[in-house]
Short mmCIF file of C-alpha atoms in Angstrom, two decimals:
data_model
loop_
_atom_site.label_atom_id
_atom_site.label_comp_id
_atom_site.label_asym_id
_atom_site.label_seq_id
_atom_site.Cartn_x
_atom_site.Cartn_y
_atom_site.Cartn_z
CA LYS X 1 93.69 95.67 95.63
CA LYS X 2 96.32 94.45 93.06
CA ASN X 3 96.07 97.17 90.48
CA PHE X 4 95.86 99.89 93.50
CA MET X 5 98.98 98.85 94.72
CA ALA X 6 100.65 98.65 91.44
CA GLU X 7 99.12 101.91 90.38
CA ASP X 8 100.64 103.62 93.40
CA ILE X 9 103.67 102.41 92.92
CA ILE X 10 103.67 103.50 89.16
CA GLY X 11 102.57 106.91 89.99
CA LYS X 12 105.53 107.11 92.80
CA ILE X 13 107.79 106.11 89.79
CA TYR X 14 106.65 108.95 87.61
CA GLN X 15 106.50 111.53 90.71
CA ASN X 16 110.16 110.86 90.95
CA ARG X 17 109.53 109.30 94.82
CA TYR X 18 110.87 106.29 93.83
CA LYS X 19 114.32 106.59 92.12
CA SER X 20 115.87 104.55 89.35
CA GLY X 21 117.63 101.14 90.66
CA GLU X 22 116.02 101.85 94.50
CA GLN X 23 114.78 99.02 96.27
CA LEU X 24 111.13 98.51 97.13
CA PRO X 25 110.28 97.56 100.66
CA THR X 26 110.04 93.63 101.32
CA GLU X 27 106.62 92.02 100.57
CA ARG X 28 105.78 91.72 104.27
CA GLU X 29 106.36 95.58 104.74
CA LEU X 30 104.37 96.05 101.39
CA ALA X 31 102.08 93.82 102.55
CA LYS X 32 101.85 96.25 105.85
CA ILE X 33 101.37 99.17 104.13
CA TYR X 34 98.99 98.56 101.46
CA GLY X 35 96.85 96.81 103.87
CA VAL X 36 96.82 93.33 101.90
CA SER X 37 97.54 90.09 101.58
CA ARG X 38 100.96 88.68 100.87
CA ASP X 39 99.88 86.88 97.78
CA THR X 40 98.29 90.26 96.57
CA VAL X 41 101.43 91.80 97.24
CA ARG X 42 103.45 88.99 94.77
CA ARG X 43 100.56 89.38 92.09
CA SER X 44 100.88 93.16 92.44
CA LEU X 45 104.63 93.28 91.82
CA LYS X 46 104.62 90.34 89.09
CA LYS X 47 102.29 92.93 87.24
CA LEU X 48 104.75 95.36 87.85
CA VAL X 49 107.50 93.03 86.60
CA ASP X 50 105.40 92.49 83.44
CA LEU X 51 104.99 96.04 82.65
CA ASN X 52 108.68 96.46 82.97
CA PHE X 53 108.76 99.38 85.75
CA VAL X 54 110.05 96.43 88.27
CA GLU X 55 113.04 94.08 88.03
CA SER X 56 113.15 90.74 90.77
CA ILE X 57 116.40 89.98 91.96
CA GLN X 58 116.31 86.25 93.39
CA GLY X 59 117.50 86.79 96.90
CA LYS X 60 118.24 90.13 96.93
CA GLY X 61 114.56 91.95 96.52
CA ASN X 62 112.72 94.00 94.36
CA PHE X 63 114.04 97.28 92.08
CA ILE X 64 112.89 100.04 90.22
CA LYS X 65 113.97 99.46 86.81
CA GLU X 66 117.29 101.57 86.03
CA GLY X 67 116.23 104.74 83.66
CA LEU X 68 112.54 104.96 84.90
CA ALA X 69 111.77 107.72 88.03
CA GLY X 70 111.25 110.79 86.77
CA SER X 71 111.19 109.63 82.83
CA SER X 72 108.27 112.05 81.82
CA LEU X 73 108.86 113.47 78.59
CA VAL X 74 108.95 117.04 79.74
CA GLU X 75 112.30 115.99 81.95
CA LYS X 76 114.27 114.63 78.68
CA LYS X 77 115.48 117.71 77.57
CA PHE X 78 118.53 116.79 76.04
CA ARG X 79 116.59 114.21 73.51
CA GLU X 80 115.30 114.95 70.47
CA ILE X 81 111.72 115.42 71.14
CA SER X 82 108.79 116.28 68.23
CA SER X 83 105.07 115.84 67.87
CA GLU X 84 102.97 115.10 65.01
CA VAL X 85 99.59 116.36 65.18
CA LEU X 86 97.16 113.76 63.52
CA GLU X 87 93.90 115.57 64.79
CA PHE X 88 92.92 118.93 65.13
CA THR X 89 88.93 119.64 65.50
CA GLU X 90 85.84 121.40 67.67
CA ILE X 91 83.67 118.89 69.29
CA LYS X 92 80.53 119.71 71.65
CA ALA X 93 81.36 119.53 75.25
CA GLY X 94 78.70 116.58 76.02
CA LYS X 95 77.40 115.00 79.81
CA GLU X 96 81.16 113.71 80.21
CA PHE X 97 83.04 116.80 79.77
CA SER X 98 81.00 119.55 80.79
CA LYS X 99 81.44 118.16 84.24
CA ILE X 100 85.25 118.04 83.81
CA PHE X 101 85.36 121.56 82.43
CA ASP X 102 81.89 122.74 84.68
CA THR X 103 80.61 124.08 81.29
CA SER X 104 77.65 123.40 79.23
CA ALA X 105 77.13 120.18 77.26
CA ASP X 106 76.70 122.60 73.79
CA ASP X 107 80.08 124.70 74.51
CA THR X 108 82.74 124.15 72.18
CA LEU X 109 86.00 122.21 73.20
CA PHE X 110 89.19 121.69 70.82
CA GLN X 111 89.77 118.16 70.48
CA TYR X 112 93.48 117.74 68.99
CA LYS X 113 95.12 113.97 68.86
CA ARG X 114 98.96 113.82 68.41
CA ILE X 115 101.94 111.16 68.50
CA ARG X 116 105.22 112.12 70.65
CA ILE X 117 108.75 111.13 69.43
CA VAL X 118 111.65 110.64 71.25
CA ASP X 119 114.86 110.09 69.07
CA PHE X 120 112.87 109.61 66.13
CA VAL X 121 111.05 106.79 67.81
CA LYS X 122 107.26 106.95 68.19
CA VAL X 123 106.41 106.74 72.39
CA GLN X 124 103.36 108.61 73.06
CA ILE X 125 100.00 108.79 71.76
CA GLU X 126 98.44 112.44 73.58
CA LEU X 127 94.53 112.85 73.12
CA THR X 128 93.57 116.54 74.72
CA ARG X 129 90.29 118.51 74.84
CA VAL X 130 90.31 122.36 75.96
CA PRO X 131 87.81 124.75 76.29
CA LYS X 132 87.58 126.83 72.97
CA ASN X 133 86.28 129.73 75.39
CA LEU X 134 89.89 130.15 76.89
CA PHE X 135 92.11 129.64 73.77
CA PRO X 136 89.37 130.98 71.09
CA ASN X 137 92.50 131.49 68.77
CA LEU X 138 94.30 128.30 69.09
CA LYS X 139 95.38 126.79 65.82
CA ARG X 140 96.62 123.50 64.97
CA ASP X 141 100.21 125.20 64.47
CA ASP X 142 100.19 126.05 67.76
CA ILE X 143 99.96 122.17 69.30
CA LYS X 144 102.81 120.95 67.52
CA ASP X 145 105.30 122.01 70.31
CA SER X 146 104.55 122.65 74.02
CA PHE X 147 100.60 123.32 74.28
CA HIS X 148 101.64 124.63 77.90
CA SER X 149 104.04 127.27 76.44
CA TYR X 150 100.99 128.73 74.56
CA VAL X 151 98.84 128.66 77.68
CA ILE X 152 101.55 130.67 79.63
CA ARG X 153 101.87 133.31 76.40
CA SER X 154 97.86 133.28 76.75
CA GLY X 155 98.11 134.56 79.78
CA TYR X 156 96.99 132.13 82.03
CA ASP X 157 98.88 130.64 85.26
CA ILE X 158 99.14 127.24 85.84
CA SER X 159 98.35 126.34 89.48
CA HIS X 160 98.93 122.61 89.18
CA PHE X 161 98.12 118.88 87.30
CA ILE X 162 96.05 116.40 89.01
CA THR X 163 97.25 112.84 87.30
CA THR X 164 95.95 109.41 87.66
CA TYR X 165 98.14 106.37 86.19
CA SER X 166 96.64 103.06 85.27
CA ALA X 167 98.07 99.79 83.21
CA ILE X 168 96.13 98.74 80.06
CA ASN X 169 96.82 96.88 76.84
CA LEU X 170 97.20 98.40 73.65
CA SER X 171 94.28 98.54 70.91
CA ARG X 172 94.62 97.73 67.47
CA GLU X 173 94.85 101.59 65.85
CA ASP X 174 97.28 102.60 68.97
CA ALA X 175 99.63 99.57 68.23
CA GLU X 176 99.61 100.44 64.81
CA LEU X 177 100.84 104.22 65.52
CA LEU X 178 103.26 102.92 67.79
CA ASN X 179 104.30 100.68 65.87
CA LEU X 180 103.87 97.62 68.58
CA LYS X 181 102.33 94.46 69.07
CA LYS X 182 98.31 94.51 69.82
CA GLY X 183 97.65 94.24 73.24
CA LYS X 184 101.06 94.99 74.70
CA ALA X 185 101.01 96.70 78.13
CA VAL X 186 101.38 99.91 78.48
CA MET X 187 100.87 102.63 80.77
CA MET X 188 97.55 105.18 80.18
CA ILE X 189 98.22 108.46 81.67
CA LYS X 190 95.19 110.82 82.48
CA ASN X 191 96.21 114.76 83.09
CA ARG X 192 93.86 117.49 84.34
CA GLY X 193 95.21 120.84 83.90
CA ILE X 194 94.32 123.40 86.45
CA LEU X 195 94.52 127.15 86.49
CA SER X 196 95.66 129.23 89.22
CA ASN X 197 91.78 130.14 89.50
CA SER X 198 90.92 126.72 90.09
CA GLN X 199 89.42 126.31 86.56
CA VAL X 200 90.30 123.03 84.34
CA PHE X 201 91.72 124.53 81.19
CA GLU X 202 93.05 120.76 79.62
CA TYR X 203 92.13 116.92 80.15
CA SER X 204 94.30 115.09 78.34
CA GLU X 205 94.92 110.79 77.79
CA LEU X 206 98.17 109.70 77.20
CA VAL X 207 98.93 105.89 75.95
CA THR X 208 102.66 105.62 76.41
CA ASP X 209 105.44 102.91 76.08
CA GLU X 210 108.13 105.02 78.12
#
């Protein structure tokens, strides 16, 4: 329950339903909203404070940290954003991804891994899989910029994304890539991109310190 409440609030921050600096409901109100005890609310708020999403001010309440709401990389159009492609390969869908993409386990996927760099600082690791049959001509150079722009140029109509958020601790490998301390609390964002015909065209896992 503690994790659900924290992740739900984080999701609302990324969806811009909570604004930067906005005050959260009181502990009593949050307990009623989520159907949990006051103790669970306090532990959830502590987790959000530890993750640097919420600021707790004695005698005033709990507030969304300034600069967080709507902080997806897509919206940072006035900042210097680039990508470093670490991996671009072909893999078999296997049992897990055949279910996600509604395909055969033997079908081929493109898998790529890249680091997103904002204002010359590494802030995000992205691991993405896409079906080769949808993008047979995809090349490494095509993912140095926006893959979604490539999808549109390929003649597809993107409908929406299904996104989930969770807090994780950085592995040693990811910590080295982001120049951060192993075990640091960061966000894991999982995205499924859906075309207008309801087909999943992308499954990505993003580890971000932003």
